[in-house]
Coordinates of C-alpha atoms and ligand atoms in Angstrom, one line a residue:
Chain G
X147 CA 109.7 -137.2 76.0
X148 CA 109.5 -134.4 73.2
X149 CA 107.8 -135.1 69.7
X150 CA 108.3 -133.1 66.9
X151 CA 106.1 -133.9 64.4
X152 CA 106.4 -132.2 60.8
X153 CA 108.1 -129.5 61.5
X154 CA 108.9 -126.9 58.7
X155 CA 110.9 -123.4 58.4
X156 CA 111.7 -121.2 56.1
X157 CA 113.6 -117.8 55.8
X158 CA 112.7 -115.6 52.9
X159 CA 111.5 -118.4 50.4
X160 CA 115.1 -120.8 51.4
X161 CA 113.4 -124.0 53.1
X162 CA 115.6 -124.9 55.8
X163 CA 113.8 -127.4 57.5
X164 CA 111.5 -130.0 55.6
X165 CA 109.0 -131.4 57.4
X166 CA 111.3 -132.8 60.1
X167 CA 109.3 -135.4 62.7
X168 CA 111.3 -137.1 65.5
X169 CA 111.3 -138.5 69.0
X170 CA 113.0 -137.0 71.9
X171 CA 113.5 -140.0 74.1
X172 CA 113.5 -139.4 78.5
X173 CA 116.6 -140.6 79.6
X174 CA 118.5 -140.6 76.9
X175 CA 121.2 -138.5 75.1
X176 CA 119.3 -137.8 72.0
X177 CA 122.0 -136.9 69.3
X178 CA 120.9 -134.6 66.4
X179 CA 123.7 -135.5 63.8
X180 CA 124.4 -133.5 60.6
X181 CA 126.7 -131.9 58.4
X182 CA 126.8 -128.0 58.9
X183 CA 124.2 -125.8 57.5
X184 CA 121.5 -128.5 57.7
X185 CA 119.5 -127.1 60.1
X186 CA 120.2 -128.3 63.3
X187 CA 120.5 -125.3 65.2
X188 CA 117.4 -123.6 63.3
X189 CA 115.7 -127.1 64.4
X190 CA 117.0 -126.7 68.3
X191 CA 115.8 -123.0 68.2
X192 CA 112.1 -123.6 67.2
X193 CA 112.2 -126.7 69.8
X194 CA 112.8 -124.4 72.9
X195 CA 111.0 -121.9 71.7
X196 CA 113.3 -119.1 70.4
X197 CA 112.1 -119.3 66.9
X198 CA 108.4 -120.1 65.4
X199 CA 108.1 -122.7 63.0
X200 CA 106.3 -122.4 59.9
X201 CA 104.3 -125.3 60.3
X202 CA 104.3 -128.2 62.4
X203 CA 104.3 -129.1 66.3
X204 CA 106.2 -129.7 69.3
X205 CA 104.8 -131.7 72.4
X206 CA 106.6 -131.4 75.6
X207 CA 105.6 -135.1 77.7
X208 CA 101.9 -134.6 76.7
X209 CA 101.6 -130.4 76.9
X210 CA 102.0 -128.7 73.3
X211 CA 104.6 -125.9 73.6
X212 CA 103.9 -124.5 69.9
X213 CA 101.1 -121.8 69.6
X214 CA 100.0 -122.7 73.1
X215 CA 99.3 -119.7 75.6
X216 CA 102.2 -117.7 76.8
X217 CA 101.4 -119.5 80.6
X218 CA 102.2 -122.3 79.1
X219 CA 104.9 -121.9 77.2
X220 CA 106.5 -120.0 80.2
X221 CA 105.6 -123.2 82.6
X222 CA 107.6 -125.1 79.9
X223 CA 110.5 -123.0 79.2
X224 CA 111.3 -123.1 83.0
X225 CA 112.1 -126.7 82.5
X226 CA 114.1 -126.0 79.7
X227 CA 118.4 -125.8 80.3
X228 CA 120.1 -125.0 77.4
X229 CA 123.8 -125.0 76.8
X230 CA 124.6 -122.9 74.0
X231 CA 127.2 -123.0 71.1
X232 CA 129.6 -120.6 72.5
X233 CA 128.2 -120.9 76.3
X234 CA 126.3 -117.2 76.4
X235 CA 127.5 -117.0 79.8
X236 CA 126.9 -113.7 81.3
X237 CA 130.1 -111.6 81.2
X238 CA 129.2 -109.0 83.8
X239 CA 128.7 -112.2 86.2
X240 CA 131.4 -114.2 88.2
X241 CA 131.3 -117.7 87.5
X242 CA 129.0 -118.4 90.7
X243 CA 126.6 -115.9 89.9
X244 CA 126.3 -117.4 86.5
X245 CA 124.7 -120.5 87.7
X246 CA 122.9 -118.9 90.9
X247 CA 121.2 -116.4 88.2
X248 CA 118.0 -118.5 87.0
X249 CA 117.6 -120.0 90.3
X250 CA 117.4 -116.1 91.3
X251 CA 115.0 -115.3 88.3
X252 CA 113.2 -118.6 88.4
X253 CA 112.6 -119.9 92.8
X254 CA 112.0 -116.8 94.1
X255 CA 110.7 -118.4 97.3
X256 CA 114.4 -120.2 97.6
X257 CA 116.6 -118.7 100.5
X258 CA 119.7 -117.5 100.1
X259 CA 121.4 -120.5 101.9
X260 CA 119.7 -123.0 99.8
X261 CA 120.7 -120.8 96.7
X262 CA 124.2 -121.0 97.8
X263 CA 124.5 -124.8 98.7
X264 CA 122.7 -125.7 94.8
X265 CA 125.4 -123.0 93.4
X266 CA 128.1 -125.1 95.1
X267 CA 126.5 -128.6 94.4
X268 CA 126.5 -128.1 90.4
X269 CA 129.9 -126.7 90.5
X270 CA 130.8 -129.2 92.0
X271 CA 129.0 -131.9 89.9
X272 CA 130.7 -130.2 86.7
X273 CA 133.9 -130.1 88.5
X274 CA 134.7 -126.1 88.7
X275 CA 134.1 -125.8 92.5
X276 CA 137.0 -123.8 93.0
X277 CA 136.2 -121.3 89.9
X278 CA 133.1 -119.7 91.6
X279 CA 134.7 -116.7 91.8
X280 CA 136.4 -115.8 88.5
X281 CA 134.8 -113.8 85.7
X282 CA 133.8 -115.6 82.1
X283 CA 137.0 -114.1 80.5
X284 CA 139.1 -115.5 83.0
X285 CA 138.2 -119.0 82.1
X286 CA 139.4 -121.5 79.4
X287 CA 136.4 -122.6 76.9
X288 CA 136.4 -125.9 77.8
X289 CA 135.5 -124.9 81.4
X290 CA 133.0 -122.1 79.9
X291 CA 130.8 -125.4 78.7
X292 CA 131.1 -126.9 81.9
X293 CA 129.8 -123.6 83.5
X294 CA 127.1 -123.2 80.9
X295 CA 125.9 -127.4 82.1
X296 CA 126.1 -125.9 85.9
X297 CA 124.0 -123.3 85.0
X298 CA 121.3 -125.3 82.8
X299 CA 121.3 -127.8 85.4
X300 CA 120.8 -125.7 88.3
X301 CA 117.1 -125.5 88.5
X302 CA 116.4 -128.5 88.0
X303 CA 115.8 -129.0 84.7
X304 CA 113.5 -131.5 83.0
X305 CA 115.0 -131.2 79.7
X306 CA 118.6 -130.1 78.5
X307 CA 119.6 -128.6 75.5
X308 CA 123.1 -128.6 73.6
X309 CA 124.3 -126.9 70.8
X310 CA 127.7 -128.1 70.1
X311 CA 129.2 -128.9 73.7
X312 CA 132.0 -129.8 72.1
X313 CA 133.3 -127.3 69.5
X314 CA 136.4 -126.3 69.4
X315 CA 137.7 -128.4 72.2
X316 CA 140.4 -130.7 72.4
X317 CA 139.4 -134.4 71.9
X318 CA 140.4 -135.4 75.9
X319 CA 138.4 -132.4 76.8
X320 CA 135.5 -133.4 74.8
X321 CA 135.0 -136.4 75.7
X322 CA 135.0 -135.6 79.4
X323 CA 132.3 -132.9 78.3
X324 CA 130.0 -135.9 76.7
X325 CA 130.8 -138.3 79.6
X326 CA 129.1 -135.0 81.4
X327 CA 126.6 -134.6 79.9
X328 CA 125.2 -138.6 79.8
X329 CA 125.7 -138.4 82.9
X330 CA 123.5 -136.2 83.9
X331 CA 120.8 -137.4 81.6
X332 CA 120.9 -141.0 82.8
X333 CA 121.7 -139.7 86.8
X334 CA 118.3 -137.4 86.6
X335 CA 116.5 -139.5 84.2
X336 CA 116.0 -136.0 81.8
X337 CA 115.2 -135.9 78.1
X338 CA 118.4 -134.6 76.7
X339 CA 118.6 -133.2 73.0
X340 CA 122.8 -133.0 72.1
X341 CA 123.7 -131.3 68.7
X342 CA 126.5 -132.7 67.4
X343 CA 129.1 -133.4 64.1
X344 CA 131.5 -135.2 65.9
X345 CA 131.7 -139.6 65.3
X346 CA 133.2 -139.4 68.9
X347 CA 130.1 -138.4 70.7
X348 CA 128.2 -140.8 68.2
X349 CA 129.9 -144.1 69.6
X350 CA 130.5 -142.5 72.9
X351 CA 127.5 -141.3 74.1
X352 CA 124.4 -141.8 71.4
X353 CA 121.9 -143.6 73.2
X354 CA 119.5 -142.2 70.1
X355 CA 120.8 -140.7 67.1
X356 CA 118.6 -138.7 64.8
X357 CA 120.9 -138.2 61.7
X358 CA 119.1 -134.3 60.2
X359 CA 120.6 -134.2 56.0
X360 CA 119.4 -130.9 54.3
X361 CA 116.2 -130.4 56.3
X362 CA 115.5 -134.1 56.5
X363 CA 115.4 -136.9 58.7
X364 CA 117.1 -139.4 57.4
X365 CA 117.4 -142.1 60.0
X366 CA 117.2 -142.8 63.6
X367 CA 118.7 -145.2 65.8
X368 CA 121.4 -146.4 68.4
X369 CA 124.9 -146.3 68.1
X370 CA 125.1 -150.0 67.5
X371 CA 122.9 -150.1 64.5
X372 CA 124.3 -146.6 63.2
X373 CA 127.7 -148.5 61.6
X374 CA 125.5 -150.7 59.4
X375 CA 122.9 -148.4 58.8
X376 CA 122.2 -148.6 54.8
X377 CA 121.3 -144.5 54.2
X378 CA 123.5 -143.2 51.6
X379 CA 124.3 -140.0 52.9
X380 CA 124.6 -140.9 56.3
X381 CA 127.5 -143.7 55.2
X382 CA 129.3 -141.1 53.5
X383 CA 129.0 -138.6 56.8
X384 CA 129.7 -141.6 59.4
X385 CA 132.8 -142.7 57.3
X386 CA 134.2 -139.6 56.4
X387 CA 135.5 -139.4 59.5
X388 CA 139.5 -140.8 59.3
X389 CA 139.4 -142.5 62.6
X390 CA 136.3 -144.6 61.3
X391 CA 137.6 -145.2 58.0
X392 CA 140.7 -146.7 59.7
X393 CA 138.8 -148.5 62.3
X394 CA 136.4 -149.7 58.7
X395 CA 140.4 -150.7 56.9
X396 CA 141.1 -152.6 60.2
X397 CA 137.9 -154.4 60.3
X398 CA 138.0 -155.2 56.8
X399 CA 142.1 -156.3 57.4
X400 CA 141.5 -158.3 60.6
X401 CA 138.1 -159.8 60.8
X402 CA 134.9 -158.0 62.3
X403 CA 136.5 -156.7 65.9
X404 CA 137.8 -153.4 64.1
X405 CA 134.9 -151.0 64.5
X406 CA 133.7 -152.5 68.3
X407 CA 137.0 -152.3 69.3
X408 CA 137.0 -148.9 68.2
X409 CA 133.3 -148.0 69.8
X410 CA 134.1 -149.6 73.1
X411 CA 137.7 -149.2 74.2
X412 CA 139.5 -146.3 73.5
X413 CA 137.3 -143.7 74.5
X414 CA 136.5 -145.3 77.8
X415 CA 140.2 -145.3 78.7
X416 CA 140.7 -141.4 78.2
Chain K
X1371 CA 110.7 -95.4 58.1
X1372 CA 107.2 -96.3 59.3
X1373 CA 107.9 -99.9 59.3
X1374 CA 110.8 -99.1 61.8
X1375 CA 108.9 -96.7 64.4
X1376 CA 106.2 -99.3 64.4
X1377 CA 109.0 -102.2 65.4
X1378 CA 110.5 -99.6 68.3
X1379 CA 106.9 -99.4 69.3
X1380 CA 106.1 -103.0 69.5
X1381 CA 109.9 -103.0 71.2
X1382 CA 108.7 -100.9 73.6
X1383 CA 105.8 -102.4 74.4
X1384 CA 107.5 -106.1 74.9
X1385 CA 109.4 -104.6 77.6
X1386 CA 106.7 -103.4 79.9
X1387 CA 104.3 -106.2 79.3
X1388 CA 105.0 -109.6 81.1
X1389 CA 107.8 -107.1 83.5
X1390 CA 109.9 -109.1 86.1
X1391 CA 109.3 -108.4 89.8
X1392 CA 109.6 -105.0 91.0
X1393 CA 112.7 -106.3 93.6
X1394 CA 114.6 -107.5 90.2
X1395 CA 113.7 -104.5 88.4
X1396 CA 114.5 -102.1 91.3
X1397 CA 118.1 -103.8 91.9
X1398 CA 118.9 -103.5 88.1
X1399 CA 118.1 -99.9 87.9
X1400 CA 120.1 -99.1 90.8
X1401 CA 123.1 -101.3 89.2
X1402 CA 122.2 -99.2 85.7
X1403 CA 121.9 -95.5 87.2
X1404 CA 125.1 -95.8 89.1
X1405 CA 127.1 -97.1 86.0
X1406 CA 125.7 -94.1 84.0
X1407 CA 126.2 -91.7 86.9
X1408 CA 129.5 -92.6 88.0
X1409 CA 130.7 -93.1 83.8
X1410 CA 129.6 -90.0 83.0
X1411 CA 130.4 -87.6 85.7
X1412 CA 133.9 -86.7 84.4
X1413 CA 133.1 -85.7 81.0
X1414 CA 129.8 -84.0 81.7
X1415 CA 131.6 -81.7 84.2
X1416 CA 134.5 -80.9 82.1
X1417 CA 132.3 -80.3 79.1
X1418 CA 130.0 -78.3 80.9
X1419 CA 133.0 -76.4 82.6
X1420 CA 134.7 -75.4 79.7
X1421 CA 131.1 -74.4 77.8
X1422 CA 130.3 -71.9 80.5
X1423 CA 133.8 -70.7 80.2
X1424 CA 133.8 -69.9 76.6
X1425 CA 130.1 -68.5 76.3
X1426 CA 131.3 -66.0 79.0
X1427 CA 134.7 -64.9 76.9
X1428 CA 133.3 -64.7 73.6
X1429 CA 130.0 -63.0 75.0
X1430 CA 132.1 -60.2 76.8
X1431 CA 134.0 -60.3 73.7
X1432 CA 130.7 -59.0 71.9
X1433 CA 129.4 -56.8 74.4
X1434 CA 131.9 -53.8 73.6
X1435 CA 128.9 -51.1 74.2
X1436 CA 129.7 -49.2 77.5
X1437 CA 126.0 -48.5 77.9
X1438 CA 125.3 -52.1 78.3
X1439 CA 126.2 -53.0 81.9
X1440 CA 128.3 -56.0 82.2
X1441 CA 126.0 -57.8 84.6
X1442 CA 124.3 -58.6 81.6
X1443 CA 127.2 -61.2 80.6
X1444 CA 126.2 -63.4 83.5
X1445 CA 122.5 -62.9 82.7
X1446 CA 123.6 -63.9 79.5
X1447 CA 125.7 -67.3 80.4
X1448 CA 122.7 -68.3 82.6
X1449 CA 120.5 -67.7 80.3
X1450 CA 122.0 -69.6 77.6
X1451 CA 123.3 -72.5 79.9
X1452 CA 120.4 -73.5 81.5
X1453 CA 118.1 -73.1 78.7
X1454 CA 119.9 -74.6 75.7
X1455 CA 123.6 -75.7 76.3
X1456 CA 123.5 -77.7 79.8
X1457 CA 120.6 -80.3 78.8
X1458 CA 121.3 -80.6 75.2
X1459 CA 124.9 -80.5 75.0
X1460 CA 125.0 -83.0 78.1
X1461 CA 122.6 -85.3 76.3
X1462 CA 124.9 -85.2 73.0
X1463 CA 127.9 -86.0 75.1
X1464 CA 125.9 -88.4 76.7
X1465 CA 124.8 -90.0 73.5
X1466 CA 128.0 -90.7 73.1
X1467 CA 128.5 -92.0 76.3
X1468 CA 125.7 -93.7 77.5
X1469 CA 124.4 -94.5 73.8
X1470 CA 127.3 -96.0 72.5
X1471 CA 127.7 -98.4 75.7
X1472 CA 124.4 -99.4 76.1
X1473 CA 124.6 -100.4 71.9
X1474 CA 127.4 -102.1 72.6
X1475 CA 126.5 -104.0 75.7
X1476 CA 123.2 -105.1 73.7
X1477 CA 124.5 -106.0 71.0
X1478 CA 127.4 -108.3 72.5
X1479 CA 124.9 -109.8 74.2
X1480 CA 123.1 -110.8 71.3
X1481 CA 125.9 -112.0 69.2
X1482 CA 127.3 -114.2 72.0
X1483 CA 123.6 -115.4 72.6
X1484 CA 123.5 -114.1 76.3
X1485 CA 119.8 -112.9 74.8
X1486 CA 118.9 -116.0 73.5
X1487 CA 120.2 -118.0 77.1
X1488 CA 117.9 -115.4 79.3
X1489 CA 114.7 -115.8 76.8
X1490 CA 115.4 -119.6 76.9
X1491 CA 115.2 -119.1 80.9
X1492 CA 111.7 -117.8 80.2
X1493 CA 112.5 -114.3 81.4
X1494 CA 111.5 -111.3 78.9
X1495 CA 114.7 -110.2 77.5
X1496 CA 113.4 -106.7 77.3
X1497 CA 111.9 -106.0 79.9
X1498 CA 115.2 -107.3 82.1
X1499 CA 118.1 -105.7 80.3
X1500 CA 115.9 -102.8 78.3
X1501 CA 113.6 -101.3 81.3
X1502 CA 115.9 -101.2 83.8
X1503 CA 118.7 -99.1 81.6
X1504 CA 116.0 -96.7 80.2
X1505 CA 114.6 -95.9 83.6
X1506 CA 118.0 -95.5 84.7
X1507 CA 119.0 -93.2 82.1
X1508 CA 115.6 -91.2 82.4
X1509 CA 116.5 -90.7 85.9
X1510 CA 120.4 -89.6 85.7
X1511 CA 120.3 -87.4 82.9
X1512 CA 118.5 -84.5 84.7
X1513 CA 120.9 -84.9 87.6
X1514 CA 123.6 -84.6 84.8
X1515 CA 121.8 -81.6 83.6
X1516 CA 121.7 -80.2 87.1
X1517 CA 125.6 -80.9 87.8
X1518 CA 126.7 -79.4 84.3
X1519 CA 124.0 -75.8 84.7
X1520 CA 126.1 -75.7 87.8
X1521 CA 129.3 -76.0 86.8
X1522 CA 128.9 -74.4 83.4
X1523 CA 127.8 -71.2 85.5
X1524 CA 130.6 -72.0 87.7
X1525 CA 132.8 -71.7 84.9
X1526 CA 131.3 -68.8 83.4
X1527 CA 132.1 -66.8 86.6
X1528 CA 136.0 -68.5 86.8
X1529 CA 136.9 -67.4 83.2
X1530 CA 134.9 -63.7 83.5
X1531 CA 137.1 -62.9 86.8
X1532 CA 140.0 -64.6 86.2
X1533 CA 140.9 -63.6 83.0
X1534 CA 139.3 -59.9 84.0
X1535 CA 136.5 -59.2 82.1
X1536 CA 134.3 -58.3 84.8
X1537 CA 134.5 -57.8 88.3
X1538 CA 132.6 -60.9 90.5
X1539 CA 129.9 -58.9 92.1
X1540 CA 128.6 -58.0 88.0
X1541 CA 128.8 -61.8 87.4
X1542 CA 126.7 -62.5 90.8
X1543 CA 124.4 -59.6 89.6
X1544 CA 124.0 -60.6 86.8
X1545 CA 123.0 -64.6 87.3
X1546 CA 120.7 -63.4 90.0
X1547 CA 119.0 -60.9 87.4
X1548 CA 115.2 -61.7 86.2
X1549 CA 115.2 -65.3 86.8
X1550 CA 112.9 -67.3 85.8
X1551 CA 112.2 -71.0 87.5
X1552 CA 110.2 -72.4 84.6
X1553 CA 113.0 -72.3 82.7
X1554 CA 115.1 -74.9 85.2
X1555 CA 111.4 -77.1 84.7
X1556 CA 111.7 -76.9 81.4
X1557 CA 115.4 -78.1 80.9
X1558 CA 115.0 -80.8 82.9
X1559 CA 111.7 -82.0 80.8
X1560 CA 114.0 -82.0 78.4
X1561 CA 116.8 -84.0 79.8
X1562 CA 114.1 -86.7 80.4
X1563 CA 112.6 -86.8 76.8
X1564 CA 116.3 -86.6 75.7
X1565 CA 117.0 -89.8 77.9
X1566 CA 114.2 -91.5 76.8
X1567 CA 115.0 -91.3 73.0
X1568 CA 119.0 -91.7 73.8
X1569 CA 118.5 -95.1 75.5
X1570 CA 115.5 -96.0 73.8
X1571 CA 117.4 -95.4 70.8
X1572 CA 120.3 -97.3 71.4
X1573 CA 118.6 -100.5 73.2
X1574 CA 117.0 -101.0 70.2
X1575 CA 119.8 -100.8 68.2
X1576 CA 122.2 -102.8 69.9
X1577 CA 119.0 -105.3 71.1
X1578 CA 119.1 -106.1 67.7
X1579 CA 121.7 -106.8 66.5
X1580 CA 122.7 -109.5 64.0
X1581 CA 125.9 -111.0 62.6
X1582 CA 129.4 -110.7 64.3
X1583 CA 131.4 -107.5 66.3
X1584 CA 131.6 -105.8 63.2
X1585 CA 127.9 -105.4 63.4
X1586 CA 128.0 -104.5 67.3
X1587 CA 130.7 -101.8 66.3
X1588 CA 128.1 -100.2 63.3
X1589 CA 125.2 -100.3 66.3
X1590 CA 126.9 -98.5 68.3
X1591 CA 127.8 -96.0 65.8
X1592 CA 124.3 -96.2 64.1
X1593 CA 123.0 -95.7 68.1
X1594 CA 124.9 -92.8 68.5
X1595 CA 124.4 -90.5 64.9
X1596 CA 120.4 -91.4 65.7
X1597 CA 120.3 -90.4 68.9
X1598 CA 121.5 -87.1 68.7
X1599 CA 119.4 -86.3 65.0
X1600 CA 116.8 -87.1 67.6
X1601 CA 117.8 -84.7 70.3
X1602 CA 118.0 -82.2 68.3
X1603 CA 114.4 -82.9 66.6
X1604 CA 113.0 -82.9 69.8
X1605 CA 115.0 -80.1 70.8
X1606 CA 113.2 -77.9 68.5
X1607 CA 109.9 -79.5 69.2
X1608 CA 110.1 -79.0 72.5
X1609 CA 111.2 -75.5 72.0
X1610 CA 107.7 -74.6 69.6
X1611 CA 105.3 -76.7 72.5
X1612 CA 106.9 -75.5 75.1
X1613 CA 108.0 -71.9 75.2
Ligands
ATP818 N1 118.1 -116.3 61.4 C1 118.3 -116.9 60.2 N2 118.0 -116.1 59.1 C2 118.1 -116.7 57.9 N3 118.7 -117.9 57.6 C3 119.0 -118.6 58.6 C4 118.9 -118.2 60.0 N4 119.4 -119.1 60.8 C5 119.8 -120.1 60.0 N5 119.6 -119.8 58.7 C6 119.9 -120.7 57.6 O1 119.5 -122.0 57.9 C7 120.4 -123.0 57.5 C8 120.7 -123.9 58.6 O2 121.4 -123.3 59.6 P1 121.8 -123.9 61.0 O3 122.4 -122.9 61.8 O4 120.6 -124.6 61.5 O5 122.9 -125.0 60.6 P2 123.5 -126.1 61.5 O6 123.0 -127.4 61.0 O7 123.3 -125.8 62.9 O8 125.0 -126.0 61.0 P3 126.4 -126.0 62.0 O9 126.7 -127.4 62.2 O10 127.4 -125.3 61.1 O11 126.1 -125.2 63.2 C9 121.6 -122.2 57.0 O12 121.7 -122.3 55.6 C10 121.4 -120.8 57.4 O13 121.8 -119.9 56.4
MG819 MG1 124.6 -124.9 64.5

């Protein structure tokens, strides 16, 4: 479990985030929901430790990460995956060597045999284990994110990062990249912190959504109580999305099946 | 102007504090010094060719008085060659080079996070990418600088002969007149301090980085322009301290 509590940063005098404090739950795809330029990626960054927030704290399951010793921070970070917004893999790397690189950096004491078979075993839970040998450009981007997972998986991560797994994908694609993702979380019981602006992630995979709205929390909660949630702002995000609004039109039409019917069954079927 | 020296500084120091082990460190510098090596061996002979050429034509060309023996061009080309032209030309043309692609490199990496995904692995960004290329560089560049005095003196001799300014045995004569080995020390102190400030130079440029590839493409130019002001700074320095 990660708690944020109060957590405030500025650049040159523009307050970006407000004094934001949340819950990272284990086990659970924790969804950080806003509209762009909110501060969610500043908010990711100062939460694994790439930027230094102003004010406020971040607890790692007991241990405090922020202004803590560099030991420490270093015995943290190396429980940290992070899947970036456009997957930073390493170009000069093959695909293989991608993922086999922090285990490289980080296990020094693993053997080359176990290296390979972990290499091969998170390809192959991301489905990609017959692209080991191609080269970043030579993949599509949908298959970039599921290197980046391998690769923040690979040491055995206690908690995973996402910015974005799935911009600028195709919603089939997506979806399979979400289905991922939970999976993982709920298969190694991690804590698992997903940046998102997409409603399809929200009824597909937010076990705990923490909606962010101009360097604010506004609300948190589950997917089932995020369609009546009574927050202004987030109403207006949540249902300005076309495929809710119909789903809303259908409810309102045909009786109160509209908006389950839309949570439960579609997405499962793609 | 102070403000930036102090942030290369602290740049510097970053990357040697907190290092990675010495097997990572070693393997990089071996993958960096061949890139540079095998990148730059083209150009640098060429360059360095066609320099020792010229200074030998247009010194004959100068040397009309029949007192003067003309062993004294080839005195002349070595002289010039090893002392001046070899390391600092090679280090300009492998400013451009070597600065401009390790800019690049850096910067792309930024932009496209690869920075950010190494420091979230807990590994010092600087001390993995930076070290290994200015160590690398600080290595090559005298080897460089050995390859072009060679060549430069080899093509002194070619254009003298060939074109039949002088007869081969002045040219031997002349290279083999009054040497003096300091001054082969001395060049290749200078290759090293021009290394140094070419890679340091342009790491820091590129490792910094912010906004999109327009940005990487003004680092590498920005690299470039301030690594060779600072050969030539240090060119003169080194000149004054040393001589
Ligand atoms: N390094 C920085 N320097 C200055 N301002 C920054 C920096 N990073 C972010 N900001 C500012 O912080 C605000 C929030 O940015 P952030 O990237 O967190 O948005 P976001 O919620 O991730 O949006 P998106 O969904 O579009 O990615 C923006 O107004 C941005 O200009
Ligand atoms: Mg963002």
């Amino acid at each position: 479990m990660i708690e944020i509590s109060n957590l405030e940063k500025s650049f040159d005098g523009n307050q970006v985030l407000k004094g934001i404090s949340c819950t990272l739950e284990t086990g659970k795809c924790n969804l950080l929901l806003g509209g762009s330029g909110t501060g969610k990626s500043v908010l990711l960054s100062c939460v694994v430790g790439l930027m230094k927030p102003d004010l406020g704290s971040i607890t790692f399951d007991g241990t405090v990460y922020t202004n803590s010793k560099v030991d420490i921070r270093q015995e943290i970070r190396r429980k940290i995956g992070m899947l970036f917004q456009g997957s930073a893999l390493f170009d000069s790397m093959t695909v293989a060597k991608n993922v086999e690189f922090p285990l490289q950096m980080l296990t020094p004491d693993m053997s080359l045999e176990e290296r390979r078979d972990r290499v091969e075993f998170c390809l192959k839970r991301v489905g990609l284990e017959n692209a080991g040998n191609k080269m970043p450009s030579e993949i599509s981007g949908g298959m970039k994110k599921r290197v980046g997972i391998a690769r923040a998986i690979a040491p055995n991560c206690t908690y995973l990062f996402c910015d974005e797994p799935n911009s600028g994908l195709d919603p089939a694609t997506s979806i399979k990249i979400d289905e991922l993702i939970a999976e993982i979380t709920h298969e190694y019981n991690i804590t698992t912190a997903i940046i998102t602006h997409d409603m399809n992630s929200v009824v597909g995979i937010g076990d705990h959504i923490i909606f962010l709205h101009q360097g604010k929390k506004l609300w948190d909660g589950n997917k089932e109580e995020i369609l009546n949630a009574q927050v202004p702002e987030l109403r207006e995000f949540i249902f300005s999305s076309s495929l809710v609004r119909a789903a809303k039109r259908v409810e309102e039409e045909d009786g109160p099946q509209g908006l389950e019917h839309l949570a439960a069954e579609p997405l499962s079927e793609v | 102007m102070l403000k930036i020296f102090g942030s290369f500084v602290l740049f510097l120091y970053n990357m040697v504090t907190r290092t990675e082990r010495i097997r990572v460190l070693w393997n990089r510098f071996i993958e960096e010094a061949t890139l540079i090596g095998v990148n730059s061996i083209f150009i640098v002979g060429i360059v360095s060719a066609f320099i020792g050429a010229v200074t030998c034509i247009q010194i004959a060309y100068n040397l009309t008085n029949p007192l003067i023996p003309k062993s004294t061009i080839g005195y002349m080309v070595r002289e010039m060659t090893i002392l001046e032209l070899a390391p600092t030309i090679t280090s300009i043309v492998l400013a451009g080079k070597v600065g401009s692609s390790i800019a690049g490199g850096l910067g792309t990496m930024r932009i496209t996070e690869q920075i950010s995904a190494l420091e979230v692995m807990g590994i010092n960004s600087t001390s993995y990418l930076v070290l290994p290329r200015i160590l690398a560089s600080m290595f090559m560049f005298p080897l460089l600088v050995i390859l072009a005095m060679a060549l430069s003196i080899l093509g002194g001799y070619l254009a003298g002969t060939l074109s039949g300014v002088m007869a081969p045995q002045d040219y031997i004569e002349g290279i083999r007149t009054d040497f003096i080995p300091y001054n082969i020390v001395f060049a290749l102190i200078k290759a090293v301090v021009f290394a140094f400030l070419v890679s340091g130079i342009s790491a820091y440029k590129g490792y910094y980085t912010e906004g999109g590839a327009l940005e990487v493409g003004a680092a590498s130019t920005a690299a470039v322009t301030n690594s060779i002001i600072a050969i030539l700074l240090a060119d003169y320095v080194l000149a004054a301290v040393l001589l």
